[in-house]
CSV table of C-alpha atoms and ligand atoms in Angstrom, one decimal:
chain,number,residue,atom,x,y,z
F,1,UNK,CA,221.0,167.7,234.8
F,2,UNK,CA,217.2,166.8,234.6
F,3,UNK,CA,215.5,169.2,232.1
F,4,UNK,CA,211.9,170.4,232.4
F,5,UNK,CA,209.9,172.0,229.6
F,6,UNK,CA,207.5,174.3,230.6
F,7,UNK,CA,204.5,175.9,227.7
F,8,UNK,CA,204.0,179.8,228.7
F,9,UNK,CA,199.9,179.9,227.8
F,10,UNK,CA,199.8,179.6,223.9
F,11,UNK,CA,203.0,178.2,223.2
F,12,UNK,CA,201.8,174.2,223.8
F,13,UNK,CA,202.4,173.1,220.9
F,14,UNK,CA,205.6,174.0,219.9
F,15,UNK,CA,206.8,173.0,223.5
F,16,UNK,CA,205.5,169.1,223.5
F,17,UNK,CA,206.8,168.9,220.2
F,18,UNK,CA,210.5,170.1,221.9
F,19,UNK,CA,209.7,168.0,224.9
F,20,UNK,CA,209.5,164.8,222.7
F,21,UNK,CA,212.6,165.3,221.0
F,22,UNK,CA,214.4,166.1,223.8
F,23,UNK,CA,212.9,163.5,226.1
F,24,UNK,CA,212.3,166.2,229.4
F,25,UNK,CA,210.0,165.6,231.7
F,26,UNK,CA,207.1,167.8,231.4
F,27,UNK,CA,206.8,170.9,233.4
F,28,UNK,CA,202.9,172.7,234.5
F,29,UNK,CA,202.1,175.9,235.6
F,30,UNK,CA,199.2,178.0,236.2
F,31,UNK,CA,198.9,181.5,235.2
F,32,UNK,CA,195.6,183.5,235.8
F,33,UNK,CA,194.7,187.3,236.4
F,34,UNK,CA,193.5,188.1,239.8
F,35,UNK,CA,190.0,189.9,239.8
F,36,UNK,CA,192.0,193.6,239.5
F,37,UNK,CA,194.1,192.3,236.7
F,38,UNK,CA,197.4,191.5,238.4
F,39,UNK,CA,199.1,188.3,237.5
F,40,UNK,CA,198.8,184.8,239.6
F,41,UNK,CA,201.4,182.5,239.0
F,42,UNK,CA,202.2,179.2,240.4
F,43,UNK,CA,204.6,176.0,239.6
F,44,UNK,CA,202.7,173.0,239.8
F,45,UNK,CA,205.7,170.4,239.4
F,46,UNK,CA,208.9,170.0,241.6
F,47,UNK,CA,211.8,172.4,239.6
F,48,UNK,CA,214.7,171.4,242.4
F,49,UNK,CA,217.6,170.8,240.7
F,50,UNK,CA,216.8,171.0,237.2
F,51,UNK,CA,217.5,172.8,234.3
F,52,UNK,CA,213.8,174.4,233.4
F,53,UNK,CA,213.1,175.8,229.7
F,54,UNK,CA,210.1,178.0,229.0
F,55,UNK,CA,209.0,178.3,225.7
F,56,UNK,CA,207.4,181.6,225.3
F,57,UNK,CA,207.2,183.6,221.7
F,58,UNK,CA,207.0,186.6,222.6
F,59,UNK,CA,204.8,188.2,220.2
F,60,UNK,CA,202.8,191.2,221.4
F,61,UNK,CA,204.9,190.8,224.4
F,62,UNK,CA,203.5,193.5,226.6
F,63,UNK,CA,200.4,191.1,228.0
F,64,UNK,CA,202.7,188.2,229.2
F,65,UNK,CA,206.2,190.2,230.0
F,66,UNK,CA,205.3,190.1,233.4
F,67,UNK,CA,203.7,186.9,234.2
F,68,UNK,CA,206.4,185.3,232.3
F,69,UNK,CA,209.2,187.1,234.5
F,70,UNK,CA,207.1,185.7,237.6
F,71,UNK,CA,207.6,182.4,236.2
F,72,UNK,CA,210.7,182.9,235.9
F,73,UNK,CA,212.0,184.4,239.1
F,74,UNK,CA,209.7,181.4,240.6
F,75,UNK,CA,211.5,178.4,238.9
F,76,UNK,CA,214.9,180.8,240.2
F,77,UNK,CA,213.3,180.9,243.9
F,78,UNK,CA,212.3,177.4,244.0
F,79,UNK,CA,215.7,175.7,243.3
F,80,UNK,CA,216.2,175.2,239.6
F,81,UNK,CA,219.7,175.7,238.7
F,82,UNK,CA,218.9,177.2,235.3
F,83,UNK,CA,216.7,178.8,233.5
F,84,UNK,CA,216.4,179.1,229.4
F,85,UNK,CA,213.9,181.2,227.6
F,86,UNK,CA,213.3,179.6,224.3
F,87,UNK,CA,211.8,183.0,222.8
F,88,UNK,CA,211.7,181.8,219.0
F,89,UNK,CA,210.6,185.4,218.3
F,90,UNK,CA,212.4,188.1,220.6
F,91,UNK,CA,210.8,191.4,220.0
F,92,UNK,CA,212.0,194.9,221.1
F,93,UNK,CA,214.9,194.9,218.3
F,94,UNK,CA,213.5,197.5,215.8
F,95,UNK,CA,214.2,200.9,218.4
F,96,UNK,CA,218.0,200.1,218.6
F,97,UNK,CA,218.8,203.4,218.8
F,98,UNK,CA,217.3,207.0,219.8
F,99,UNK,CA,215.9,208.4,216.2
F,100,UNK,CA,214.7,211.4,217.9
F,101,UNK,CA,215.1,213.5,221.0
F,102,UNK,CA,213.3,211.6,224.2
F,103,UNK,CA,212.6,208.2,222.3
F,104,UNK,CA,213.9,204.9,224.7
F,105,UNK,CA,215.4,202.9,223.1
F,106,UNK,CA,213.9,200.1,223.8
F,107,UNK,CA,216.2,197.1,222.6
F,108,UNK,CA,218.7,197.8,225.7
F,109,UNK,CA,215.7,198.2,228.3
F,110,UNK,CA,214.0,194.6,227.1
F,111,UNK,CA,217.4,193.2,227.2
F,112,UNK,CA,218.1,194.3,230.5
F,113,UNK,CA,215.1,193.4,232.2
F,114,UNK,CA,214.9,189.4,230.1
F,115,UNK,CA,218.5,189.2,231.5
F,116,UNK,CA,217.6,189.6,235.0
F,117,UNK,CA,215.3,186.7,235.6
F,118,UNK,CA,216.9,184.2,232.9
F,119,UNK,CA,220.1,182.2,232.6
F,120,UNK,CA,219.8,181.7,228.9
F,121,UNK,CA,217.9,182.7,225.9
F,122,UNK,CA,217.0,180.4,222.7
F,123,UNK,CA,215.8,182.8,219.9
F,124,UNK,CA,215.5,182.2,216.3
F,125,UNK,CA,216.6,185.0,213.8
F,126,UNK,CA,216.5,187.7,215.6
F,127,UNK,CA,215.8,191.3,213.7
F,128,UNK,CA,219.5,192.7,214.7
F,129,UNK,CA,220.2,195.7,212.3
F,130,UNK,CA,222.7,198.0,214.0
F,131,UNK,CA,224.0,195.2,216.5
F,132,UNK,CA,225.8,192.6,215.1
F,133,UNK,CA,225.2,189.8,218.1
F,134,UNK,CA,222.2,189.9,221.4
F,135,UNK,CA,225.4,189.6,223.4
F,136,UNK,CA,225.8,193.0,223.1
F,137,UNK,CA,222.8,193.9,224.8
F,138,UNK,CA,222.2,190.9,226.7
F,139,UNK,CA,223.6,189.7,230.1
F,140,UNK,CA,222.3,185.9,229.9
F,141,UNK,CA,223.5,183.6,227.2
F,142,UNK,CA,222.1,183.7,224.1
F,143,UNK,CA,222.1,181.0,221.7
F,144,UNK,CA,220.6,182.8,218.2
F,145,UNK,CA,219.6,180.2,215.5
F,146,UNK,CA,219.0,180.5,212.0
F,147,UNK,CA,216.0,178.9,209.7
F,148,UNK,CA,218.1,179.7,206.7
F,149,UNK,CA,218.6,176.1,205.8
F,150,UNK,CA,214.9,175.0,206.9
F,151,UNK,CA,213.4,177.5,204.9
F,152,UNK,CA,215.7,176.6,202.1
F,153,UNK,CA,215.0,173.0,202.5
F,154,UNK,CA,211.5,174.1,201.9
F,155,UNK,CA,211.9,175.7,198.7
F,156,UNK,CA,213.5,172.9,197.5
F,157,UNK,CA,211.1,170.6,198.1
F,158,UNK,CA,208.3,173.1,197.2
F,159,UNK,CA,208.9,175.7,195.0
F,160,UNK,CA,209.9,174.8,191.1
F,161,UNK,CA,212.7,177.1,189.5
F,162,UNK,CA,212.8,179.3,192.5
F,163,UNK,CA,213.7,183.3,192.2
F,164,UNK,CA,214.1,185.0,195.4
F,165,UNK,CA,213.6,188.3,196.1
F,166,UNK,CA,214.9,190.2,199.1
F,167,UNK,CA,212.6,193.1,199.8
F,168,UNK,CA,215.3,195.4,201.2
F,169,UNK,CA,219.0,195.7,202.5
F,170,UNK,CA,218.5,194.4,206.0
F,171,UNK,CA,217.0,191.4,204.2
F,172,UNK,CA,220.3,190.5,202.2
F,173,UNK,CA,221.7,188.6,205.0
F,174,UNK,CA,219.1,185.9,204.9
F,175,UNK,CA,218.3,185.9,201.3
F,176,UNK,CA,221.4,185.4,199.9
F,177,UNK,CA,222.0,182.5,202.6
F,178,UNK,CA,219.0,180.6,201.7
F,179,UNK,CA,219.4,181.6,197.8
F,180,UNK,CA,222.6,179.8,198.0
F,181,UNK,CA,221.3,176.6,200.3
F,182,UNK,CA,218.2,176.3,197.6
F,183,UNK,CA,220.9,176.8,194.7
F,184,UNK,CA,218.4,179.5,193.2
F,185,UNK,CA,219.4,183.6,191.9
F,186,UNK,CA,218.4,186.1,194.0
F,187,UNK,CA,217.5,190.2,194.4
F,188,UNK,CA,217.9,192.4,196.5
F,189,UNK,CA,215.5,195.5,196.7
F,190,UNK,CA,215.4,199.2,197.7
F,191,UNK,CA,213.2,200.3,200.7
F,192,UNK,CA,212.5,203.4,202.0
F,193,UNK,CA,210.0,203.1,204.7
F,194,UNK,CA,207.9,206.3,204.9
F,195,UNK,CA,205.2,205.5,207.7
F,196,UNK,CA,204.1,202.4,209.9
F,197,UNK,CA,202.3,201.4,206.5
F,198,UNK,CA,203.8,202.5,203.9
F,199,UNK,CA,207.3,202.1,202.3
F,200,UNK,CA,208.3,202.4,198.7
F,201,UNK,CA,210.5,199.8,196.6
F,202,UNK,CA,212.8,200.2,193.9
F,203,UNK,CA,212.4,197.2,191.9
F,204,UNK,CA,215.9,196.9,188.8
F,205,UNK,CA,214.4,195.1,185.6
F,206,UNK,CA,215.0,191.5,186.3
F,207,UNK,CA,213.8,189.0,183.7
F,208,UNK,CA,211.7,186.3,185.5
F,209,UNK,CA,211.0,184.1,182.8
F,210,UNK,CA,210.5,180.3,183.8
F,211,UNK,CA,210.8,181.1,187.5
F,212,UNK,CA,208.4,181.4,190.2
F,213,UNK,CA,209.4,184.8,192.3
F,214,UNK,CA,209.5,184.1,196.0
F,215,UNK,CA,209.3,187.1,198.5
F,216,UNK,CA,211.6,186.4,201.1
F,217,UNK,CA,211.1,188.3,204.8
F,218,UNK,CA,212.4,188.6,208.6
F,219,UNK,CA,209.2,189.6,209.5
F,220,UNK,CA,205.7,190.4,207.8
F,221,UNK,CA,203.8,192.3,210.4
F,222,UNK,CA,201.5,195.3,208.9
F,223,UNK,CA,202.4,193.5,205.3
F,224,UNK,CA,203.3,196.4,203.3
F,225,UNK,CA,206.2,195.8,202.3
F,226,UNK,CA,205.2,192.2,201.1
F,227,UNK,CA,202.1,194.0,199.4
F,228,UNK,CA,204.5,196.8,197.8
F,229,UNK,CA,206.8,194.3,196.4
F,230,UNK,CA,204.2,192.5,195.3
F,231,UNK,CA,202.5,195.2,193.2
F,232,UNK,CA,206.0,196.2,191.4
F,233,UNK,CA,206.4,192.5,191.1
F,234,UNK,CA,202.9,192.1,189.3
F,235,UNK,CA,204.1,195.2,186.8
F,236,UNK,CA,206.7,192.6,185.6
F,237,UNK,CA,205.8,188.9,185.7
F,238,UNK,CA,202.2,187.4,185.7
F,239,UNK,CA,203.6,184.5,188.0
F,240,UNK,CA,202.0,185.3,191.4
F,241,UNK,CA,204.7,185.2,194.1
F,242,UNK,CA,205.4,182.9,197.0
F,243,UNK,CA,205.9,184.9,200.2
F,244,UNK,CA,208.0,183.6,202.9
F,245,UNK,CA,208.4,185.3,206.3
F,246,UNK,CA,210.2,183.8,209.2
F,247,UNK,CA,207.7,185.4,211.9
F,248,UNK,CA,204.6,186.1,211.5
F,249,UNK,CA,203.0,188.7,213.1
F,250,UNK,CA,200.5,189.6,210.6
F,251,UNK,CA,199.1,192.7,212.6
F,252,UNK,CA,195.3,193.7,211.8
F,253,UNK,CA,194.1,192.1,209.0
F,254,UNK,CA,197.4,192.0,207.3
F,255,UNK,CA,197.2,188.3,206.6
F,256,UNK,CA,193.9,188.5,204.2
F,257,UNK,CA,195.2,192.2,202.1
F,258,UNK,CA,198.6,189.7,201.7
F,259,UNK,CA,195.9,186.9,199.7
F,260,UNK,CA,194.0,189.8,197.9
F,261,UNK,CA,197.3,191.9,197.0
F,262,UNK,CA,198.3,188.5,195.0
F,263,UNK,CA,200.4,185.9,196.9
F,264,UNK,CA,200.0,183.0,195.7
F,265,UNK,CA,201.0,181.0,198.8
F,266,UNK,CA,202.2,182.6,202.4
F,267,UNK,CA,204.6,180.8,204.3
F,268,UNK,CA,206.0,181.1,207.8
F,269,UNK,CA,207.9,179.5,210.0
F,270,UNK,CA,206.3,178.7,213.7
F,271,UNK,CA,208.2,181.0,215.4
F,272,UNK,CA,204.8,182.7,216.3
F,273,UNK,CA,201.6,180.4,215.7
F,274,UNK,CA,199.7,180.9,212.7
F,275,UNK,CA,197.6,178.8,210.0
F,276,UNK,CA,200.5,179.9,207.3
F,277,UNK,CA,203.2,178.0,209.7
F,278,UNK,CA,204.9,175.6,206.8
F,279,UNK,CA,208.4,175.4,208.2
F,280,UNK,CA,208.6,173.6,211.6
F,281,UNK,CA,212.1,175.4,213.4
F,282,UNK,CA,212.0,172.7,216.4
F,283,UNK,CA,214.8,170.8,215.5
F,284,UNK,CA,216.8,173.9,215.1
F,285,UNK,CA,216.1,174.3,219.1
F,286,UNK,CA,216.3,170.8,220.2
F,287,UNK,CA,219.8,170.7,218.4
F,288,UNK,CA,221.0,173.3,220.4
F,289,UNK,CA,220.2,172.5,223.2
F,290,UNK,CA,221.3,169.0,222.8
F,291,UNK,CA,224.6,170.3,221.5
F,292,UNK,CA,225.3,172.7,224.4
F,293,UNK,CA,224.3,170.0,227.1
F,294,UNK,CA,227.1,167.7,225.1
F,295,UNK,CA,229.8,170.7,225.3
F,296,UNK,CA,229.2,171.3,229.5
F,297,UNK,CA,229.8,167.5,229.5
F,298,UNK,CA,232.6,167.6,228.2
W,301,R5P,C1,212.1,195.5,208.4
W,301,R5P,O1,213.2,196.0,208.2
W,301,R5P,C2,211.8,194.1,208.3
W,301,R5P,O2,212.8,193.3,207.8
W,301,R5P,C3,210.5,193.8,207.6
W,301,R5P,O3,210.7,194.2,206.3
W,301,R5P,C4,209.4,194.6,208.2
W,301,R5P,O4,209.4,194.4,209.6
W,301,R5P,C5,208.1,194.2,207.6
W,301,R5P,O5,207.1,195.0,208.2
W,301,R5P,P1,205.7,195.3,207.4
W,301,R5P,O6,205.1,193.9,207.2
W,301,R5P,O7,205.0,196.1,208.4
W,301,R5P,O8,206.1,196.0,206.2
């Protein structure tokens, strides 16, 4: 089947760069707000019969959410016979569950209303803590990739006598992945979150002698728990720390205190643009694809 790749506003780049590597044809749109701030959409290219991606990262989703489902239900409307988000960072995991009395919980609602108006979702380490798989929430298929040996890869390449440190329990799954995939030791840290901004971390002696200690993180969004791990770090070794973070949201001027707290280089992956994106997940997406177009063929 033909495939189209189409760029949600702010997501060019990572798009043509799929596009190439794919070889699809290239997909435009136009997406506008209408004087009163509803949403305009319109498909400028011929989606009959193909098999349309939209790459949209869905950081601070609430702006696009509905434009992009437009776009959607459009390419649906207008005759193409599927439809994949590629979502390399799917938000609305964190409320997975009613902490107290009223709260929505959130994951379930997103999930409902993404699987309405797609056929499939790419995503790229997804922040699942008390669901083990999306297909427990989600209707359409989801195809969840992990940078694990990207981010390794970079390490490798990078980093000299790597030590990584996992800033908290959820964090164990990836850090002791890409510890092993590097061939470096690893931590794991204790986090007890008190506020939006401000956790505390129990940090076990750890003798970090001839090593370069490299925070490693789902997500850094307000940056405190990067900049808490840091300071106990700091108590310890006088190496300053790499920190790596899969998505970065970087929220208010989180980016700049993460420099000043220390860090001695920040690197992300672009799931979500940003000048720290070092680790290119593209491939990872391309593969996929390629590899579930080679499995309906045969
Ligand atoms: C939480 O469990 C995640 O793995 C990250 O540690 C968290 O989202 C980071 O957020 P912040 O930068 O606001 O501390």
């Amino acid at each position: 089947m033909k495939q189209m790749m189409f760029a949600y506003p702010g997501n060019e780049s990572l798009a043509e760069s799929i596009r190439l590597q794919l070889n699809a044809a290239a997909g435009a749109l136009e997406i506008r707000k209408f004087p009163d701030g509803e949403s305009y959409v319109r498909i400028v290219t011929e989606v009959n019969n193909t098999h349309v991606f939209v790459v949209c990262s869905l950081y601070d989703p609430d702006p696009r959410f509905l434009s992009l489902a437009f776009l959607c239900r459009t390419m649906k409307d207008l005759g193409a016979q599927r439809v994949t988000l590629i979502a390399p960072y799917l938000p609305y995991l964190r409320q997975d569950k009613r902490f107290k009395d009223g709260e929505a919980v959130s994951n379930r609602y997103f999930a409902d209303l993404v699987s309405s108006f797609t056929d499939g979702l790419i995503t790229v380490d997804p922040h699942l803590h008390r669901i083990a798989s999306l297909n427990e929430i989600y209707l359409t298929d989801c195809y969840t990739l992990q940078s694990s040996a990207l981010i390794a890869d970079y390490i490798r390449r990078n980093i000299s006598k790597a030590f990584i440190i996992g800033p908290d329990s959820e964090s164990l799954q990836w850090t002791s992945d890409v510890a092993g995939k590097a061939g470096a030791p690893f931590i794991v840290l204790e986090k007890t979150r008190k506020g939006d901004k401000e956790v505390s971390i129990e940090f076990p002696e750890t003798d970090f002698r001839d090593h370069t200690p490299v925070i490693l993180d789902d997500i850094i969004s307000t940056g405190t728990t990067m900049i808490e791990t840091i300071r106990k770090l700091r108590q310890m070794s006088p190496v300053k720390p790499v920190c790596i973070g899969i998505h970065a949201l970087f929220t208010g001027g989180s980016y700049d205190a993460l420099q000043l707290a220390g860090a001695a280089d920040i690197v992300t992956s672009n799931t979500i643009l940003h000048p720290s994106n070092k680790i290119d997940i593209s491939s990872l997406i391309v593969k996929s694809i390629q590899q579930t177009e080679h499995e309906a063929l045969h």
